[in-house]
Coordinates of C-alpha atoms in Angstrom, one line a residue:
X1 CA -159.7 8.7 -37.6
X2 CA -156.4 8.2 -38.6
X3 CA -156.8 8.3 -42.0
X4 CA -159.4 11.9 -41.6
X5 CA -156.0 13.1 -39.9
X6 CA -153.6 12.7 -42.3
X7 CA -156.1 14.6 -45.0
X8 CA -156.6 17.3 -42.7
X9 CA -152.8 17.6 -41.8
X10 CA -152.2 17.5 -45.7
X11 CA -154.5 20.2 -46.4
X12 CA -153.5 22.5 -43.9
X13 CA -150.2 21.9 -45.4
X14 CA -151.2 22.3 -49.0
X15 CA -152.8 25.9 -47.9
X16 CA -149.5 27.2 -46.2
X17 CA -147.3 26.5 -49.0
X18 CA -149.6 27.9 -51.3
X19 CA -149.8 30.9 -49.3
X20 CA -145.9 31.3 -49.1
X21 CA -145.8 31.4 -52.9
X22 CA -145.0 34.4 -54.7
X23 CA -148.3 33.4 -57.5
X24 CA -149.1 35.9 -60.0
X25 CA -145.8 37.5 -59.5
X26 CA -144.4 37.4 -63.0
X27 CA -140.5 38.7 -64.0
X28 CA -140.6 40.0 -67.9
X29 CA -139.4 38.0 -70.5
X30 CA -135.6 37.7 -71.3
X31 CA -136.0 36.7 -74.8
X32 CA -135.3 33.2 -74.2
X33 CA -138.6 31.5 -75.4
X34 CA -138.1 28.6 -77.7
X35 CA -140.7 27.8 -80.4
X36 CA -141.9 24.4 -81.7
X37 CA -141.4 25.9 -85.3
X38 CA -139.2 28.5 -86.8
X39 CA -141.6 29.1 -89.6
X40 CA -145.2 29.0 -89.7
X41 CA -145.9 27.3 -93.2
X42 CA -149.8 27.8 -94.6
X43 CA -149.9 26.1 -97.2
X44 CA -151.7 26.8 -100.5
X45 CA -155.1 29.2 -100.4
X46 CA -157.2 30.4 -102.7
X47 CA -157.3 34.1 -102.7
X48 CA -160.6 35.4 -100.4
X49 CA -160.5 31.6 -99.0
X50 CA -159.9 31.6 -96.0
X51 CA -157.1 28.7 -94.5
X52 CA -157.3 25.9 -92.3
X53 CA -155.9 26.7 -88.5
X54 CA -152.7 26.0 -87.9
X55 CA -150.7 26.3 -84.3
X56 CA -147.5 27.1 -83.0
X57 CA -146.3 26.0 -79.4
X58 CA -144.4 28.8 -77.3
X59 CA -142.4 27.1 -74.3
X60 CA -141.3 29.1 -71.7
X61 CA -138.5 26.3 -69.8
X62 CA -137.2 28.4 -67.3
X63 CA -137.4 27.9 -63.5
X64 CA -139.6 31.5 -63.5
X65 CA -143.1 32.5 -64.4
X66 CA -142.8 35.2 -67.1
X67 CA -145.0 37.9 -69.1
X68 CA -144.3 38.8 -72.4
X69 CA -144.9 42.4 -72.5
X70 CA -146.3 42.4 -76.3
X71 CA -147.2 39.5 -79.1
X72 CA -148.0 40.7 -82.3
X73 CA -148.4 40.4 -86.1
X74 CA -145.5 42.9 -87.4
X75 CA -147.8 44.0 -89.8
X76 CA -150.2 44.9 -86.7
X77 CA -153.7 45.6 -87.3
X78 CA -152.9 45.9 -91.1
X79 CA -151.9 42.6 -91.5
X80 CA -153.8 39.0 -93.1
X81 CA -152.7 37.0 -90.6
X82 CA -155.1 36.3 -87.6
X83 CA -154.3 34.8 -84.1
X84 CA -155.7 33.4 -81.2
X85 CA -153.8 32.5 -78.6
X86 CA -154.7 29.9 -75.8
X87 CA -158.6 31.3 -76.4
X88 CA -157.6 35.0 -76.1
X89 CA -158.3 37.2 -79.5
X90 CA -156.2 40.3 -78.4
X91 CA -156.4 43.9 -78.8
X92 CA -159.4 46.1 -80.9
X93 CA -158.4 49.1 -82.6
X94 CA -162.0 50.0 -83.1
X95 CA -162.4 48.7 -86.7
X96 CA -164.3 44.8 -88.1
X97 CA -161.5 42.2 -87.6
X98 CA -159.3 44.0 -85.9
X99 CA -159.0 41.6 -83.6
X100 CA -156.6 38.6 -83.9
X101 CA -153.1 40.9 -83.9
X102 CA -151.9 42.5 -80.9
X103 CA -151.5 41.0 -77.8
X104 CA -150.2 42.7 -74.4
X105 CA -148.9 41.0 -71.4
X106 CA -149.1 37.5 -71.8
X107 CA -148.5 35.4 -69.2
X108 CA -146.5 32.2 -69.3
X109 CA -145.9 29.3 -65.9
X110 CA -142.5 28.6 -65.3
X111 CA -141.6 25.0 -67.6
X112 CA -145.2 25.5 -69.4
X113 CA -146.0 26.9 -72.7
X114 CA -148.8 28.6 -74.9
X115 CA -150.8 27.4 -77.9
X116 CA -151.0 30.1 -80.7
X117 CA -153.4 29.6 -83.6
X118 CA -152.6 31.0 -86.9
X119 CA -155.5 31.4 -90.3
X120 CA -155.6 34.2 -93.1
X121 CA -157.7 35.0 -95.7
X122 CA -155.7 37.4 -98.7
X123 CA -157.4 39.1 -101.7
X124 CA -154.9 38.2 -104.5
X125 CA -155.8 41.4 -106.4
X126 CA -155.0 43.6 -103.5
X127 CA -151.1 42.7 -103.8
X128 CA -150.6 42.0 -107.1
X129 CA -153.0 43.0 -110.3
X130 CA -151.0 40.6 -113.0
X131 CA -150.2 37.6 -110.5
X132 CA -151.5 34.5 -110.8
X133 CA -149.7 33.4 -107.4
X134 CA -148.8 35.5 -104.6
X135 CA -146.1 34.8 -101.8
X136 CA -147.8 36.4 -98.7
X137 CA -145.6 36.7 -95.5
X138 CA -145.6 38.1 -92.2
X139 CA -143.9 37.7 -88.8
X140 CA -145.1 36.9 -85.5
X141 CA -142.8 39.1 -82.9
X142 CA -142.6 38.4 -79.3
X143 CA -141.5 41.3 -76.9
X144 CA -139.6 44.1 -78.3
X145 CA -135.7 46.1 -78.2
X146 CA -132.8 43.4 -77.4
X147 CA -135.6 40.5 -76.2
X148 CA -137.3 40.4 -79.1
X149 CA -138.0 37.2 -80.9
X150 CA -139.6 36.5 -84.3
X151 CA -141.1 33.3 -85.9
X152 CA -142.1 33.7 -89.5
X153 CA -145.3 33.2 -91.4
X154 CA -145.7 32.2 -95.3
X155 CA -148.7 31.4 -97.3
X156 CA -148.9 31.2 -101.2
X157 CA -152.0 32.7 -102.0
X158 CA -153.6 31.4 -105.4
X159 CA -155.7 33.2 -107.4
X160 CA -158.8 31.4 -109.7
X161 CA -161.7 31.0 -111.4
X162 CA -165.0 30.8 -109.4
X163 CA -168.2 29.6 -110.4
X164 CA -171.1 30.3 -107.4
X165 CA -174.1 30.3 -107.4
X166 CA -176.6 33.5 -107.3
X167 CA -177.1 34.7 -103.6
X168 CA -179.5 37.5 -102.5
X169 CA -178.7 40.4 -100.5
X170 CA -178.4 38.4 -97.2
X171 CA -175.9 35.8 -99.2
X172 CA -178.8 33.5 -99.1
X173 CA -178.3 30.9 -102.1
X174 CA -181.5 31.4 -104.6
X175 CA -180.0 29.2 -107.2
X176 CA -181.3 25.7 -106.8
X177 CA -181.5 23.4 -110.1
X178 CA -184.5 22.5 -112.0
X179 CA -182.6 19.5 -114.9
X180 CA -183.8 18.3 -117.8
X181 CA -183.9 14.5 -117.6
X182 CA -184.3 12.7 -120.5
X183 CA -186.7 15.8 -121.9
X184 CA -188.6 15.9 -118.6
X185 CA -188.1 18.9 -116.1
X186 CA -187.3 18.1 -113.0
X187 CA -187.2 20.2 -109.4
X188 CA -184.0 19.7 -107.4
X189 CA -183.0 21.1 -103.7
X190 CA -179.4 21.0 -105.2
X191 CA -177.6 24.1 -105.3
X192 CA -175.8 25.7 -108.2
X193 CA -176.4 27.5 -111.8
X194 CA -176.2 26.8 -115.6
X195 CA -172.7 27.7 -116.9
X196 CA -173.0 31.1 -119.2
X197 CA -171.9 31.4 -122.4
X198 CA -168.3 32.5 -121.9
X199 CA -167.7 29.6 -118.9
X200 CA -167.7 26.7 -121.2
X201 CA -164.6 26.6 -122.0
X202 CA -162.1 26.3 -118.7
X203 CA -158.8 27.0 -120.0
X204 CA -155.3 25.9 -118.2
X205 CA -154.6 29.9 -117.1
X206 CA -156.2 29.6 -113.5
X207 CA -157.6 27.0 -111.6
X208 CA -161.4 26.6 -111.6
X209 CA -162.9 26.5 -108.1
X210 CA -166.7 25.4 -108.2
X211 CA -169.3 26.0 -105.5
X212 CA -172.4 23.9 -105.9
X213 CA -173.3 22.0 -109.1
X214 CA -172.3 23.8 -112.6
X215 CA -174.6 22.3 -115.2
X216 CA -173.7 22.8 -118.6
X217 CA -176.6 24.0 -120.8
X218 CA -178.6 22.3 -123.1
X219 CA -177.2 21.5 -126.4
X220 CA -174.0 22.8 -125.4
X221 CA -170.8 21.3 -124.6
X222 CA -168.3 22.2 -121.5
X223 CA -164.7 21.9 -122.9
X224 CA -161.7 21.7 -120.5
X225 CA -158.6 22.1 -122.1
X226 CA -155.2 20.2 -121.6
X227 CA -153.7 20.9 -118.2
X228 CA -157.0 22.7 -116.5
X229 CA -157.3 22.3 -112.8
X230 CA -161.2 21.6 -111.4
X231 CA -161.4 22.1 -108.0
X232 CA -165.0 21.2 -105.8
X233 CA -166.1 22.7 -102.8
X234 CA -168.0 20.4 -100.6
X235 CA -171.2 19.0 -102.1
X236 CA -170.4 20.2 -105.5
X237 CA -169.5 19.0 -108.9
X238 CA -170.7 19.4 -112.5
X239 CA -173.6 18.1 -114.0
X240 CA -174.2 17.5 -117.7
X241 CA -178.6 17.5 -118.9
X242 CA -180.4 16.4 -122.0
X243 CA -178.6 17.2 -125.0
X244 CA -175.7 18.0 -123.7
X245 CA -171.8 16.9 -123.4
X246 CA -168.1 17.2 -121.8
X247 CA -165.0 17.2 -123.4
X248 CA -162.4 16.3 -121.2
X249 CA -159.0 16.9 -123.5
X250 CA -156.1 15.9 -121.6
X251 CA -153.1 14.9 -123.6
X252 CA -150.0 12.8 -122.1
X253 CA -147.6 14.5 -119.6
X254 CA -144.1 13.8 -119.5
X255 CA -143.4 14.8 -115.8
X256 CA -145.6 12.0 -114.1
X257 CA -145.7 13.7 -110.6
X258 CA -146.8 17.1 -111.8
X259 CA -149.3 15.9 -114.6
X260 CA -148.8 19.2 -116.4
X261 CA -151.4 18.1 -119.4
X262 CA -153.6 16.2 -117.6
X263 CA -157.0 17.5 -116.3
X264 CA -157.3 17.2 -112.7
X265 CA -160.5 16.9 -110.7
X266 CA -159.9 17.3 -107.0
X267 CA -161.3 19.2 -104.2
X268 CA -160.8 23.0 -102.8
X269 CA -158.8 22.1 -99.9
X270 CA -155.3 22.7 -101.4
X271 CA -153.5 21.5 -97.5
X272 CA -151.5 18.2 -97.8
X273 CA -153.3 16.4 -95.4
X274 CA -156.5 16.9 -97.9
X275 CA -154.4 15.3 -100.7
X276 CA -155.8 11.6 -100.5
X277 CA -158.9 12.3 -98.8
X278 CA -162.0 10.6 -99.9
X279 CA -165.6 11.9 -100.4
X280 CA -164.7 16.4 -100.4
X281 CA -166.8 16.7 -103.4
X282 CA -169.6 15.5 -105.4
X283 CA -169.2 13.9 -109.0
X284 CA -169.4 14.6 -112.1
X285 CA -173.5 13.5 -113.4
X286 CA -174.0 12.5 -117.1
X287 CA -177.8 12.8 -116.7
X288 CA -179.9 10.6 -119.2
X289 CA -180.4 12.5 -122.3
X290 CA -176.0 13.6 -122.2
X291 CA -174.5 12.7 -125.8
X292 CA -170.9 12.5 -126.5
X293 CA -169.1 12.9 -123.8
X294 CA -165.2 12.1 -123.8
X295 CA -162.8 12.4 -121.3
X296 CA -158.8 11.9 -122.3
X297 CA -155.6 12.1 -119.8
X298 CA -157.9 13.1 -116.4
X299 CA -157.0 12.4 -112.9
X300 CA -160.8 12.2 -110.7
X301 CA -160.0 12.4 -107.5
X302 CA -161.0 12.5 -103.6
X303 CA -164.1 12.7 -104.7
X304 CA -168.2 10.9 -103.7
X305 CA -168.5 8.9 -107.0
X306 CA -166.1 10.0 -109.7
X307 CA -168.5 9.6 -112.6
X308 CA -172.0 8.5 -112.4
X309 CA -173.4 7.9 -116.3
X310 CA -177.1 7.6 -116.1
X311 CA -179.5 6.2 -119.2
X312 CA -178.8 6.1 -122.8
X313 CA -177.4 2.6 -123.3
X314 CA -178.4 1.9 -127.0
X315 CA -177.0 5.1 -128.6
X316 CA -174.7 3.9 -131.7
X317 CA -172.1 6.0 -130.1
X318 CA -171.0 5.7 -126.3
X319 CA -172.6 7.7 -124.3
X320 CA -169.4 7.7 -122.2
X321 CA -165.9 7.0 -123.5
X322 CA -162.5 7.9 -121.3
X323 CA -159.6 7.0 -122.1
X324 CA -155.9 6.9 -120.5
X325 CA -157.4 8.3 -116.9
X326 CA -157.5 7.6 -113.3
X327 CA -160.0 7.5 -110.8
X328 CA -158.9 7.6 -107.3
X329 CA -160.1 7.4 -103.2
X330 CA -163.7 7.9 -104.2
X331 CA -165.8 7.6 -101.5
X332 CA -169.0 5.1 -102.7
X333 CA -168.3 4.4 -106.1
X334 CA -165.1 5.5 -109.0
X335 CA -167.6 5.3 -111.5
X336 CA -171.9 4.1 -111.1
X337 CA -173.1 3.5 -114.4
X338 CA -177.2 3.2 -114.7
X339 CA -178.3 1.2 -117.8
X340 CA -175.8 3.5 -119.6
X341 CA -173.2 2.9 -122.2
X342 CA -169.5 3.0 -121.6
X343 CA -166.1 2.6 -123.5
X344 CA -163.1 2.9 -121.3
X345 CA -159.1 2.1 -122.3
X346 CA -156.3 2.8 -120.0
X347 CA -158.2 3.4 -117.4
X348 CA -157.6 3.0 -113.7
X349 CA -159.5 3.0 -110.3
X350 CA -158.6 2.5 -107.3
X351 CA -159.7 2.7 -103.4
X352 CA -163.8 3.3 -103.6
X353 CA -165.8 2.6 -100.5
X354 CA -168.1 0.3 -102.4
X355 CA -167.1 -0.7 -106.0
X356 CA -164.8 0.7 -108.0
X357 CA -166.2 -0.1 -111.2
X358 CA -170.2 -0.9 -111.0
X359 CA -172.8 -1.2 -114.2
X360 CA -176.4 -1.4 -112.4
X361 CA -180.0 -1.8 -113.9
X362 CA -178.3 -3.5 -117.3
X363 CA -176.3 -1.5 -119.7
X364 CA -173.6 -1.9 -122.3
X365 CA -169.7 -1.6 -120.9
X366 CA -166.5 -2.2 -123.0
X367 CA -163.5 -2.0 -120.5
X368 CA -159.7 -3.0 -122.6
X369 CA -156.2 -2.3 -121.2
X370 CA -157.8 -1.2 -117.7
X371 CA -156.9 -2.0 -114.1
X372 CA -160.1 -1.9 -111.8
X373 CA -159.2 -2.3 -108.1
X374 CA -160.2 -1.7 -104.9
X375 CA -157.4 -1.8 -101.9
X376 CA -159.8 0.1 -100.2
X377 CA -158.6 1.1 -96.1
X378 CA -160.8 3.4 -95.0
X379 CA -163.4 0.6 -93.5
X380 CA -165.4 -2.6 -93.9
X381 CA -166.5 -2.7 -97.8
X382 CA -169.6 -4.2 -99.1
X383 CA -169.2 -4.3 -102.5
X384 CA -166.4 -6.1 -104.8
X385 CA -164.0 -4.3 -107.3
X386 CA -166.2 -4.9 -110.4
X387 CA -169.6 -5.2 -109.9
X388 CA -172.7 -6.0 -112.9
X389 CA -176.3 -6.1 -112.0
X390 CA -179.5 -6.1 -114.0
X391 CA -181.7 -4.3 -111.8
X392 CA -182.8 -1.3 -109.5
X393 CA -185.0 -1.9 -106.2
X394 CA -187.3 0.3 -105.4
X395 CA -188.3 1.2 -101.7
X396 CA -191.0 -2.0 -101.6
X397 CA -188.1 -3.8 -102.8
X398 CA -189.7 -4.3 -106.1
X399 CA -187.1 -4.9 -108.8
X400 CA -186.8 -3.2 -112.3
X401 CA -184.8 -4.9 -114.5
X402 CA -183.1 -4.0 -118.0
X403 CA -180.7 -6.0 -120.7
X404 CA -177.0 -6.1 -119.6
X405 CA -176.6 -5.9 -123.7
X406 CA -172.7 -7.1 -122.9
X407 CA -170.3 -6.2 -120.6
X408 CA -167.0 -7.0 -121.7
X409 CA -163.8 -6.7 -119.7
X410 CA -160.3 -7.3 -122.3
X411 CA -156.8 -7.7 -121.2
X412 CA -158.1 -6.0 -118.1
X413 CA -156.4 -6.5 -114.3
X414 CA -159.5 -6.7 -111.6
X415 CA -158.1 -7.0 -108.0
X416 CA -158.1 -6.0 -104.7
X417 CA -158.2 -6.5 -100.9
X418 CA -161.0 -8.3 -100.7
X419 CA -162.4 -11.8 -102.2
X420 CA -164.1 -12.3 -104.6
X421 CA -163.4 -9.2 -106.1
X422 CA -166.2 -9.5 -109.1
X423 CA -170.0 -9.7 -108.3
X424 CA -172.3 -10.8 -111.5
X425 CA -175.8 -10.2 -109.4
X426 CA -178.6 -11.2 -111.9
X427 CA -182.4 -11.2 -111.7
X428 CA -183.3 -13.8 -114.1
X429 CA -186.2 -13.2 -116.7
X430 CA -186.8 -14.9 -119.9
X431 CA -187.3 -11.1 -121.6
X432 CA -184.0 -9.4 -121.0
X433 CA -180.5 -11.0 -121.4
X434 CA -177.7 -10.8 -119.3
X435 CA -174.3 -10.7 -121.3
X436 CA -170.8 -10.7 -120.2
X437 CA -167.7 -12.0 -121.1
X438 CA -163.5 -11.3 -119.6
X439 CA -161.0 -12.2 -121.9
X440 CA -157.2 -12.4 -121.1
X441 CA -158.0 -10.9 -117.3
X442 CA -156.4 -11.4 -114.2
X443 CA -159.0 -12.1 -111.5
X444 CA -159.1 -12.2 -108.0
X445 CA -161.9 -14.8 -107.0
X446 CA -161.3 -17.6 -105.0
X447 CA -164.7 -19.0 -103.9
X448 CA -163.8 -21.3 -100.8
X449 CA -167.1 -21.6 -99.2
X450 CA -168.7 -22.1 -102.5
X451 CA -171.1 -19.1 -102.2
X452 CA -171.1 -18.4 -105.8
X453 CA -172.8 -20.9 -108.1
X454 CA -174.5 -20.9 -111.3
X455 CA -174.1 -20.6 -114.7
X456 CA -172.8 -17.3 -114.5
X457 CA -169.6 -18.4 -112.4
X458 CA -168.9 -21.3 -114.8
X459 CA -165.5 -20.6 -115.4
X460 CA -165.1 -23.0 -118.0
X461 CA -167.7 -21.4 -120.0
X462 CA -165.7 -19.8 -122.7
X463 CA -168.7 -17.7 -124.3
X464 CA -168.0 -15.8 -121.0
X465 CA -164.9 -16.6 -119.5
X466 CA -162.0 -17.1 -121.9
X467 CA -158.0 -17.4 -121.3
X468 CA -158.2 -15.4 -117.6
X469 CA -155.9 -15.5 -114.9
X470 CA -157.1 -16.2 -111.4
X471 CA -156.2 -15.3 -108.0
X472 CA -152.5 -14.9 -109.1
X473 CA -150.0 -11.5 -107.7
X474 CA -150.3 -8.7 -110.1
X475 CA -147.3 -7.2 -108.1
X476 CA -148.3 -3.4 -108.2
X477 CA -145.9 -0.7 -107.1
X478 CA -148.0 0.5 -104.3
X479 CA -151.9 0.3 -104.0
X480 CA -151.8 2.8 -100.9
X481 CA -150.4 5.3 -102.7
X482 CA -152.5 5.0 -105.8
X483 CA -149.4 3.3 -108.1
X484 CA -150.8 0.7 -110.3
X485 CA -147.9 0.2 -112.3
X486 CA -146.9 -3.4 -112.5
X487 CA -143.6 -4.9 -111.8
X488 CA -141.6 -7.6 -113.5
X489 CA -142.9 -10.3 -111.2
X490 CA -146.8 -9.4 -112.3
X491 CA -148.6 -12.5 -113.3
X492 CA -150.3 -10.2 -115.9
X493 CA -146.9 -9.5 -117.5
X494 CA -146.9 -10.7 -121.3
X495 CA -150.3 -12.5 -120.7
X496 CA -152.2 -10.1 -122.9
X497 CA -154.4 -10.9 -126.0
X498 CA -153.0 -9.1 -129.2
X499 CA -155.9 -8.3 -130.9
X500 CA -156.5 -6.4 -128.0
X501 CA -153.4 -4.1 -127.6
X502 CA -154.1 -3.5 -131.2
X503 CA -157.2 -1.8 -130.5
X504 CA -155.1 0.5 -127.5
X505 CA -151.2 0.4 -128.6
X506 CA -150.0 2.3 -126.0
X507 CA -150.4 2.2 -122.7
X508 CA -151.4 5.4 -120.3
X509 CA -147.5 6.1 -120.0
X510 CA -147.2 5.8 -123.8
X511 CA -145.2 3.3 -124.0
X512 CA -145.6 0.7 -126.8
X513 CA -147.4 -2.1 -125.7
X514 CA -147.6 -4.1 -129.3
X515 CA -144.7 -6.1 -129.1
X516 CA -145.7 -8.3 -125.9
X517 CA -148.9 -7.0 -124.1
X518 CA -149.2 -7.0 -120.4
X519 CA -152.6 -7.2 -118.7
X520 CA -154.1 -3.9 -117.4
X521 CA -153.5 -0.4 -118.2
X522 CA -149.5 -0.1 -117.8
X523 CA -146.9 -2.1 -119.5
X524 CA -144.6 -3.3 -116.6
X525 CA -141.5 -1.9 -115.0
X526 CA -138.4 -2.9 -113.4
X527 CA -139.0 -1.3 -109.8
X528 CA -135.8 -0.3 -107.8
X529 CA -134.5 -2.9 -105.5
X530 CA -135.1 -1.5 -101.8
X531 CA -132.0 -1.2 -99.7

């Protein structure tokens, strides 16, 4: 009873004070709202992309609920920009879109605030015809006269190169790809076109931006020139068919942090929070039947599986070679080679959601001067750094094996943040052979349950281990941030073959690497002591 009392007294209460409040009366704005930024920042968009949505928090802190008599783009209804604010899409002048830019009396508690959310979408060729970037600004203006606040907005609008695929009249995609595998057509669901004629050459003028998978033609080669800029939409990448090749010809940079000759694969979302983020796009597909492809001074990046090589594993020459180029925050694998053939030197992978490096169903791999890690942070990972197998499973689980012809792994650093980080997963059959052999490597493997046995984890077997380094610090710079460099401390520092840095003099900075070899793909460094 008591206790039926007090809630009934303390409603009745509740209902008078309400009652005595002055609710919904609102005084006008004094021009004293604060904002949580001064300027609205965009980032980087492709021109007729749109942007991601970013906010900006209006606080109103005085003791007095207020409305704000107008809140709009200064550019009104002819501006880019587009707002929303708290859910509310403003004013209509009568015309598409028109929405999104003027606002009138907006209400605001006493000591609460208002969420407004900010996007555009600019035509580059509408501001300037020779422009390759555009600086694209606007104001957001609250109230008007001697009350009126401002906050800025700023987006660099960037235009580019884009490769779609056909869509009918209802901007239904048509294009889906029919490959030639190994000689044999075959029907895809995967969006995309052949590349014409006068796309096969991406030059370093624009940025590329792809939608769906470009395939180069047969018998012809896609060139990308020093310094291009490939960027993937989601699900996309390139594919390269029978009889035909990439050229990939990056040259060295001197300013490391803007990579001004390298050839940069990345996605289509240009925001900073996209920078490192794995699995936007597809990969780049060397079908079975591909000849001759080469790929010099490229970064790969954010991407499903960097580069999966199928087929072709006895060709005289390589049916892959890259050389001084990274392969970063790949999603499954930084490259997937299918009884394929592959020479890499400099080259360096890091942070795959399953291996970094894997040769599957047999193959032939030559790896010399290259660092193949996995400090993968995303998530539990299955699969070591390095991983050779001599099979496929179908979906009974029956096995097809090939010949690993040899797999050999030079001078090479193979780590991670995981143990073992090498996985040598063999079917055994007296009609295919299963070769390997590291030389002059540090290892992570340190086998203290003794799961690993057999001959092929007989270390002291020298026709296929052979002067390697285990489970010893290779003291990179930073694995989180993708810096494999390798510091004075390394264990791999001067423990390199020379017959090795012969073949690769240099390392992927350029510096000499003859005199006293280190281990992987960079020669170390003195890093700066921290404070």
């Amino acid at each position: 009873m008591t206790r039926f009392l007090y809630f009934s007294l303390t409603l009745v209460f509740l209902m008078l004070w309400s009652s005595c409040r002055k609710d919904f009366e609102f005084a006008p704005s004094t021009g004293s709202l604060q904002f949580s930024k001064d300027t609205v920042y965009l980032d980087t968009i492709f021109t007729n992309i749109g942007s991601s949505t970013y906010n900006l928090k209006v606080y109103n802190k005085s003791d007095n609920d207020i409305v704000i008599p107008n809140i709009s783009l200064k550019e009104g209804f002819n501006s880019l920009y587009r707002l929303s604010i708290d859910g509310m899409l403003g004013e209509n002048n009568g015309t598409s879109g028109s929405e999104g830019k003027v606002f009138e009396n907006v209400e605001v508690l006493a000591k609460d605030s208002l969420f407004i959310f900010i996007e555009t979408t600019v035509d580059i060729e509408n501001q300037a015809a020779t422009a390759n970037q555009f600086l694209y600004t606007d104001a957001i203006e609250f109230d008007t006269g001697n009350n009126q606040q401002t906050v800025e907005l700023v987006t660099l609008v960037q235009d580019a190169v884009f490769i779609f695929p056909d869509r009918d009249n209802t901007t239904k995609v048509i294009d889906t790809l029919t490959l030639n595998i190994a000689g044999e057509l075959i029907v895809t669901d995967l969006q995309g076109r052949e590349l014409l004629s006068d796309e096969l050459t991406f030059t370093n003028e624009k940025p590329y931006v792809i939608y769906g998978f470009a395939t180069v033609p047969p018998n012809e080669t896609l060139t990308i020139n020093a310094g291009a800029r490939v960027h993937f939409h989601d699900n996309s990448g390139i594919i390269v068919p029978n009889e035909a090749s990439i050229n990939v010809n990056g040259t060295f940079s001197n300013d490391q942090d803007l990579l001004e000759n390298e050839v940069i694969f990345e996605g289509d979302r240009l925001e900073p929070n996209f920078s490192e983020t794995t699995g936007q796009w597809g990969t780049i597909w060397l079908l079975d039947g591909s000849i001759n492809n080469t790929i010099n001074y490229a970064t790969i990046k954010n991407s499903t599986i960097g580069i999966l090589s199928d087929g072709n594993p006895n060709e005289t020459k390589d049916k892959l070679t890259i050389t001084n180029s990274q392969i970063y925050n790949s999603s499954s694998f930084g490259i997937l080679g299918r009884n394929t053939s592959i020479s890499a030197e400099n080259l360096v992978i890091n942070n795959s959601g399953l291996s970094s490096f894997a040769g599957t169903l047999g193959g032939k791999y030559n790896f010399t001067h290259s660092t193949l890690v996995n400090y993968w942070n995303n998530g539990f990972r299955q699969f070591p750094a390095v991983l050779l197998n001599n099979f496929v499973l179908d979906e009974d689980n029956n096995a097809t094996i090939a010949d690993l012809t040899e797999a050999n792994f030079n001078n090479c650093i193979i780590y991670g943040n995981d143990n073992p980080e090498i996985l040598l997963d063999e079917i055994e059959d007296d009609n295919v052979v299963f070769n390997f052999k590291f030389t002059n490597c540090l290892i992570r493997f340190n086998d203290t349950n003794n799961n690993y046995t057999g001959d092929n984890y007989n270390f002291d077997d020298t026709l296929k281990y052979e002067g390697n380094i285990f489970n010893k610090e290779p003291d990179f710079k930073d694995t989180d941030l993708n810096q494999l460099m390798i510091g004075e401390d390394s264990a791999a520092n001067g423990e390199g073959l020379a017959a090795f840095s012969a073949q690769v003099p240099v390392d992927i900075l350029n510096t000499n690497r003859t005199g006293s070899p280190d281990l992987g793909a960079y020669q170390h460094v003195a890093f700066p002591e921290e404070d």
